[in-house]
Structures are given as structure tokens and as C-alpha cells.
């Protein structure tokens, strides 16, 4: 296990060639993914079909030999399991029944009901831990409470997370109760993924950047710290990657303050800056702009080399700054991998 490259970087080792994987590596840019999704019926059915979810997780590993596989699921399965019903509108994105009042909140499910609903996800993890190549690390994940709450409160994705910010200022008690419930559910969800075989877990806080000042401390940092402390108490050897996306200068010290073993960076921060201010504390992950997977060419290669070089003085996991998009060219992914591995 200790010779898996991703685990070595997460343990703080500086490697000659960084391990590499990609957010949304199982996704619509791959024809084999689109075919399996079609077979499953739709995206959510694919998430809850353990055999097919494991199959799409394995597809990019077979095609590219990434150093890590990320469980195929979605951060919105937790609200779905809590009874905040989820569906996807083609071309638009997720929709959920909203939480606006204490009554809506009181109707949410608890305990075993939640985990019975998520049982197919745990089964996907078990299949993957049997079927992945021995050098590939299996990453489990969950959304961070703030990001998941923004979808539960608005009932959909919003450009500025306005409804969640509004509830936070208008009914702080209800807002705090939602964050608290999500924190507990996330601890249980990630624990069950680890019990099923996840070797690393990642916390996605995609909308952390819209929390400013004290709000960032209270709703990005504190819940991450609570979740990570609870996991570390039970699973001291399982590394945690935290992704407070668009955290800007709040990336500084985030790993130390939360106990995360690695801080994932989006591409709005410069790699040389992040090496100096964030990587000083430990492993970082990132941060090539995903647009290079669409445009390719010399710019992809030179930017990849620049990032690898900037982070070469410490532990680094190469990744994109955000998920790969459906219009990406699979050949550009290979070009990125070859550039990271062969210089
Ligand atoms: O990285 C991975 O490959 C692991 C699986 C994964 C998915 N979503 C699969 C997915 C992970 C880790 C996520 C995280 C996720 N989901 C986030 C946080 C990270 C981020 O991207 O900011 C968020 C905000 C969501 C919620 C979500 N899921 C949205 C807003 C959408 C629709 C947008 C879109 O890209 O269409 C999804 C759908 C989704 N989740 C897809 C995949 C592969 C595309 C669905 C499809 O096949 O039609």
C-alpha cells in the first residue's frame, strides 16, 4: 500500500513525477461513459447502480492509467438520502425539493434510513476495491456542508448561492441546524465509504469562495475541521483532501486549521504563489485550467510543465483546477498525462 504514488504524496513525500488523476475523469467527454450512462437510463440511475457506477469509475483507469480512481457518485446523493428529493433536468442541472422552513427541515430523515438509501454507493466502493489495479488508489468523497446546503436551500444550482446566504442572515438557527445535520451525515457517509474500502476521502466545497470573512471560518473551515477530526479519531491513517474552491488567500493555513492532509487548489490561484503560501504546510493538489482539455496544443504542454515545476519542491498531486467538461477532447487528456510523466 505504501508504494502507491498517491498515498506517498499524501504522506508528504516529494516525488520526481507527481501522481495524477482528474476531477470528473469518468464523465461525458468519454464515449464509453456516455454508452454506460445510456444503459443505466440516466445519471442518477447510474449513481445508484453499483455495477455500472463501478464500470464508469474503471473506464478512465483502463484508458489512461491514472494513479487514482474516484468513486462515481454525486455530492447531492446525501440530500436525496435525507429526503430532499433530487432529479436532474437535462441541459440544466440538478433540482431538489427545497428547504425553506423549520417544518421542511423537521421532515428530513435520520439514521439508518439515510444509509439504507446510500447502500448502493457503499457497494460500488466494495466492487472497486476488489477490481482496481494494485497501484491505483481509491478515493471516496462527499460534498462539504455549505456547498450541499446551497443546493438544498435553493433547490438548484445558483450563480451566487443567494438563497443560502439569505437564509443564513434571516434564520441563522435553521441554517445552523442544516449545516449541523449535514456535518453529521457526512461523517457517517465517509466512514461507511472507508469501511467499504476507500483509501482516501475528499471533501468538495465548490462554493467556499462565496463565504467571506467570519462566514468562511464558520461555514467552510469549522465544518471541515469537525468532519476531519471525527474521521481522524476513527481512521487515523486515512488521508483527507479538502477542496475549498475559490478560497483565494483563505487557502493559506487551511490544511493546518482543518487537519486535512492535502489542500486541492482551483486554477484561480497561481501555482508559484500556492507553492510558497500553501504547499509550505504539506501536500497540494491541482491546478491546470480544465479549458486546456478542450484547446490542447502547446499551451496545454507549457502550462502543465509550469505547474509541475512550480510544485516540484514539495508533495504534489497533479489535477485540474475543476472538473473536466463534456466538450473536452480525450486526446488532450493523454497529452497532459504524457507531459506530466515525461516532461
Ligand atoms: O470527480 C468525479 O468524477 C467523481 C464523481 C463526481 C460527480 N460530481 C459526477 C457527476 C463528483 C465528485 C461530483 C461532485 C459534484 N457534483 C460537485 C462538486 C464539484 C464541482 O464540480 O464543483 C457538484 C457541485 C455537483 C452537483 C452536480 N452534479 C451538478 C451541478 C451537476 C450538473 C452539472 C453538469 O456537469 O452537468 C452534476 C452532474 C454530474 N455529476 C455529472 C457527473 C459525471 C454529469 C452528469 C451526466 O452524466 O449527465
Coordinates of C-alpha atoms in Angstrom, one line a residue, residues 28-339:
X28 CA -19.4 12.8 -20.7
X29 CA -16.2 13.6 -22.7
X30 CA -15.7 9.8 -22.8
X31 CA -17.7 7.8 -25.4
X32 CA -17.6 4.7 -23.2
X33 CA -19.1 6.8 -20.3
X34 CA -21.9 8.0 -22.5
X35 CA -22.7 4.5 -23.6
X36 CA -22.8 3.2 -20.0
X37 CA -25.0 6.1 -18.8
X38 CA -27.4 5.3 -21.7
X39 CA -27.5 1.7 -20.5
X40 CA -28.3 2.8 -16.9
X41 CA -31.1 5.2 -18.2
X42 CA -29.9 8.4 -16.7
X43 CA -27.3 10.0 -14.5
X44 CA -29.0 9.3 -11.1
X45 CA -29.8 5.7 -12.0
X46 CA -26.1 5.3 -12.9
X47 CA -25.1 6.6 -9.5
X48 CA -27.3 4.1 -7.7
X49 CA -26.4 1.1 -10.0
X50 CA -23.3 -0.3 -8.2
X51 CA -22.1 -2.5 -11.1
X52 CA -22.4 0.3 -13.7
X53 CA -21.1 3.0 -11.4
X54 CA -18.0 0.8 -10.8
X55 CA -17.7 0.2 -14.5
X56 CA -17.6 4.0 -15.3
X57 CA -15.1 4.6 -12.5
X58 CA -12.8 2.0 -14.1
X59 CA -13.1 3.3 -17.7
X60 CA -10.7 6.2 -17.3
X61 CA -8.3 3.9 -15.4
X62 CA -8.2 1.4 -18.2
X63 CA -7.9 4.1 -20.9
X64 CA -5.3 6.3 -19.2
X65 CA -3.8 4.5 -16.2
X66 CA -4.5 7.4 -13.7
X67 CA -2.9 7.0 -10.3
X68 CA -6.3 7.3 -8.6
X69 CA -9.9 6.4 -9.2
X70 CA -12.6 8.5 -7.7
X71 CA -15.8 6.7 -6.7
X72 CA -18.6 7.5 -9.2
X73 CA -21.4 9.2 -7.4
X74 CA -22.5 12.8 -6.7
X75 CA -22.4 15.2 -3.8
X76 CA -26.2 15.6 -4.0
X77 CA -26.9 11.9 -3.1
X78 CA -26.8 13.0 0.6
X79 CA -29.7 15.4 0.3
X80 CA -31.5 12.8 -1.8
X81 CA -30.9 10.2 1.1
X82 CA -32.1 12.8 3.7
X83 CA -35.4 13.0 1.7
X84 CA -34.7 16.3 -0.1
X85 CA -35.7 14.6 -3.4
X86 CA -33.2 15.0 -6.2
X87 CA -33.6 14.9 -10.0
X88 CA -31.6 16.2 -13.0
X89 CA -33.0 18.3 -15.8
X90 CA -31.1 17.6 -19.0
X91 CA -29.1 20.6 -20.1
X92 CA -29.9 22.5 -16.9
X93 CA -28.5 20.5 -13.9
X94 CA -29.8 19.4 -10.5
X95 CA -33.2 20.1 -9.0
X96 CA -34.2 19.3 -5.4
X97 CA -37.2 19.8 -3.2
X98 CA -36.3 22.9 -1.2
X99 CA -35.8 23.5 2.5
X100 CA -37.1 26.9 3.5
X101 CA -38.7 26.4 6.9
X102 CA -38.2 24.6 10.1
X103 CA -41.1 22.3 9.1
X104 CA -39.2 21.3 5.9
X105 CA -36.2 20.6 8.0
X106 CA -38.1 18.5 10.5
X107 CA -39.3 16.2 7.7
X108 CA -35.7 15.1 6.8
X109 CA -34.8 11.5 7.6
X110 CA -32.2 10.4 10.0
X111 CA -30.0 7.4 10.9
X112 CA -30.4 4.0 9.3
X113 CA -32.9 5.2 6.6
X114 CA -30.3 7.5 5.2
X115 CA -27.7 4.8 5.0
X116 CA -30.1 2.2 3.6
X117 CA -30.6 4.7 0.7
X118 CA -26.9 5.1 0.2
X119 CA -26.1 1.3 0.4
X120 CA -25.6 1.1 -3.4
X121 CA -22.8 3.6 -3.1
X122 CA -21.0 1.5 -0.5
X123 CA -21.4 -1.5 -2.7
X124 CA -19.8 0.4 -5.6
X125 CA -16.8 1.1 -3.3
X126 CA -16.6 -2.6 -2.4
X127 CA -16.6 -3.6 -6.1
X128 CA -13.9 -1.1 -6.9
X129 CA -11.6 -2.1 -4.0
X130 CA -11.7 -5.6 -5.5
X131 CA -11.3 -4.7 -9.1
X132 CA -8.9 -1.7 -9.3
X133 CA -5.2 -2.4 -10.3
X134 CA -3.0 -2.7 -7.2
X135 CA -1.2 0.6 -7.9
X136 CA -4.4 2.7 -8.2
X137 CA -5.7 4.5 -5.1
X138 CA -9.4 4.6 -4.5
X139 CA -10.8 8.0 -3.4
X140 CA -14.2 8.3 -1.8
X141 CA -15.8 11.7 -1.4
X142 CA -18.7 13.9 -0.2
X143 CA -19.8 17.5 -0.6
X144 CA -18.9 19.8 2.2
X145 CA -21.9 21.0 4.3
X146 CA -22.0 24.6 2.9
X147 CA -21.9 23.6 -0.7
X148 CA -24.5 20.8 -0.3
X149 CA -26.7 23.3 1.8
X150 CA -26.6 25.8 -1.1
X151 CA -28.4 23.2 -3.3
X152 CA -30.8 22.0 -0.6
X153 CA -31.9 25.6 0.2
X154 CA -32.2 26.9 -3.4
X155 CA -33.5 23.6 -4.9
X156 CA -30.9 24.0 -7.7
X157 CA -27.5 25.5 -8.6
X158 CA -27.4 29.3 -8.4
X159 CA -24.8 31.7 -9.7
X160 CA -24.2 33.4 -6.3
X161 CA -25.7 31.0 -3.8
X162 CA -28.1 33.8 -2.9
X163 CA -30.9 31.8 -1.3
X164 CA -28.4 30.1 1.1
X165 CA -26.8 33.4 2.0
X166 CA -30.3 34.9 2.6
X167 CA -31.4 32.0 4.9
X168 CA -28.1 32.4 6.8
X169 CA -28.9 36.0 7.6
X170 CA -32.7 35.6 8.1
X171 CA -32.9 32.4 10.1
X172 CA -29.5 31.6 11.5
X173 CA -30.9 28.9 13.8
X174 CA -32.4 26.9 10.9
X175 CA -29.3 27.5 8.8
X176 CA -27.0 26.2 11.6
X177 CA -29.3 23.2 12.1
X178 CA -28.9 22.3 8.4
X179 CA -25.1 22.6 8.5
X180 CA -25.0 20.5 11.7
X181 CA -27.2 17.8 10.2
X182 CA -25.1 17.7 7.0
X183 CA -21.9 17.5 9.0
X184 CA -23.2 14.5 11.0
X185 CA -24.5 12.8 7.8
X186 CA -21.2 13.4 6.0
X187 CA -19.1 11.9 8.9
X188 CA -21.3 8.8 8.7
X189 CA -21.3 8.7 4.9
X190 CA -17.5 9.0 4.6
X191 CA -17.0 6.5 7.4
X192 CA -19.1 4.0 5.6
X193 CA -17.1 4.6 2.4
X194 CA -13.9 4.0 4.3
X195 CA -15.3 0.8 5.9
X196 CA -16.2 -0.4 2.3
X197 CA -12.6 0.2 1.1
X198 CA -12.0 3.9 0.2
X199 CA -8.3 4.6 0.9
X200 CA -8.6 8.4 0.8
X201 CA -11.5 10.8 1.1
X202 CA -12.1 14.2 -0.5
X203 CA -14.4 16.9 0.7
X204 CA -15.7 19.1 -2.1
X205 CA -16.6 22.7 -1.1
X206 CA -17.2 24.0 -4.5
X207 CA -18.8 27.3 -3.3
X208 CA -16.5 28.0 -0.4
X209 CA -15.3 31.1 -2.3
X210 CA -18.6 32.8 -1.8
X211 CA -18.1 32.8 2.0
X212 CA -16.3 35.9 3.2
X213 CA -14.6 36.8 6.5
X214 CA -16.1 35.2 9.6
X215 CA -18.6 33.2 7.4
X216 CA -15.6 31.4 5.8
X217 CA -14.4 30.4 9.3
X218 CA -17.8 29.4 10.5
X219 CA -19.2 27.5 7.4
X220 CA -16.1 26.4 5.4
X221 CA -13.4 25.9 7.9
X222 CA -15.3 24.8 11.0
X223 CA -17.4 22.1 9.4
X224 CA -14.3 20.7 7.5
X225 CA -12.4 20.6 10.8
X226 CA -15.3 18.9 12.6
X227 CA -15.6 16.2 9.8
X228 CA -11.9 15.6 9.5
X229 CA -11.4 15.4 13.3
X230 CA -14.2 12.8 13.6
X231 CA -12.7 10.8 10.7
X232 CA -9.2 11.0 12.1
X233 CA -10.4 9.8 15.5
X234 CA -11.7 6.6 13.9
X235 CA -9.4 6.3 10.9
X236 CA -6.1 7.9 11.7
X237 CA -4.3 6.5 8.7
X238 CA -6.9 7.6 6.0
X239 CA -5.7 10.8 4.3
X240 CA -8.2 13.6 3.6
X241 CA -8.1 16.0 0.7
X242 CA -10.0 19.3 1.3
X243 CA -11.2 21.5 -1.7
X244 CA -12.3 24.9 -0.5
X245 CA -12.7 26.0 -4.1
X246 CA -12.0 29.6 -4.9
X247 CA -10.7 30.1 -1.4
X248 CA -8.1 32.6 -2.6
X249 CA -5.9 33.7 0.2
X250 CA -8.1 31.6 2.6
X251 CA -6.3 28.6 1.1
X252 CA -3.4 29.7 3.3
X253 CA -3.3 27.6 6.5
X254 CA -6.5 25.7 5.5
X255 CA -4.7 22.3 5.9
X256 CA -3.3 23.1 9.2
X257 CA -6.5 24.6 10.6
X258 CA -8.7 21.7 9.5
X259 CA -6.3 18.7 9.8
X260 CA -6.6 18.0 6.0
X261 CA -3.6 16.1 4.6
X262 CA -3.9 17.9 1.3
X263 CA -5.4 21.1 0.0
X264 CA -6.8 21.0 -3.5
X265 CA -6.4 24.2 -5.5
X266 CA -8.6 25.6 -8.2
X267 CA -6.9 27.4 -11.1
X268 CA -7.8 31.0 -10.0
X269 CA -4.6 30.8 -7.8
X270 CA -1.2 30.9 -9.3
X271 CA 0.9 27.7 -8.8
X272 CA 4.1 29.7 -7.8
X273 CA 2.1 31.6 -5.2
X274 CA 0.4 28.5 -3.9
X275 CA 3.8 26.7 -3.7
X276 CA 5.1 29.5 -1.5
X277 CA 2.0 30.0 0.7
X278 CA 0.0 26.7 0.8
X279 CA 2.4 23.9 -0.1
X280 CA 4.7 25.0 2.7
X281 CA 2.3 23.3 5.0
X282 CA 2.1 20.0 3.1
X283 CA 0.6 18.3 0.0
X284 CA -1.3 20.3 -2.6
X285 CA -3.4 19.1 -5.5
X286 CA -4.1 20.9 -8.8
X287 CA -4.4 23.1 -10.7
X288 CA -4.4 23.1 -14.5
X289 CA -7.4 25.0 -16.0
X290 CA -9.8 22.5 -17.4
X291 CA -10.2 24.6 -20.6
X292 CA -6.8 23.1 -21.7
X293 CA -8.6 19.8 -22.1
X294 CA -10.7 21.5 -24.8
X295 CA -8.0 23.5 -26.5
X296 CA -4.9 21.3 -26.2
X297 CA -1.7 22.0 -28.1
X298 CA 1.4 23.9 -26.9
X299 CA -0.4 25.9 -24.3
X300 CA -1.6 22.8 -22.6
X301 CA 2.0 21.4 -22.5
X302 CA 3.7 24.6 -21.4
X303 CA 1.1 25.3 -18.7
X304 CA 1.3 21.7 -17.4
X305 CA 5.1 21.9 -17.2
X306 CA 4.9 25.3 -15.4
X307 CA 2.6 23.8 -12.8
X308 CA 4.7 20.6 -12.3
X309 CA 7.8 22.8 -11.9
X310 CA 6.2 25.3 -9.5
X311 CA 5.2 22.4 -7.2
X312 CA 8.3 20.3 -7.7
X313 CA 9.8 21.3 -4.3
X314 CA 7.2 19.6 -2.2
X315 CA 4.4 17.0 -2.2
X316 CA 2.0 17.5 -5.1
X317 CA -0.8 15.6 -6.8
X318 CA -1.4 16.8 -10.4
X319 CA -5.0 17.5 -11.2
X320 CA -7.2 20.1 -13.0
X321 CA -8.5 23.1 -11.1
X322 CA -12.1 21.9 -11.6
X323 CA -13.9 19.0 -13.3
X324 CA -13.2 18.2 -16.9
X325 CA -16.0 19.4 -19.2
X326 CA -18.1 17.4 -21.7
X327 CA -16.6 19.2 -24.7
X328 CA -13.0 18.1 -23.8
X329 CA -11.0 16.0 -26.3
X330 CA -9.9 12.7 -24.8
X331 CA -6.6 13.0 -26.8
X332 CA -5.8 16.2 -24.7
X333 CA -6.1 14.2 -21.5
X334 CA -3.4 11.8 -22.8
X335 CA -1.2 14.7 -23.8
X336 CA -1.5 16.2 -20.3
X337 CA -0.6 12.8 -18.7
X338 CA 2.4 12.3 -21.1
X339 CA 3.6 15.8 -20.3

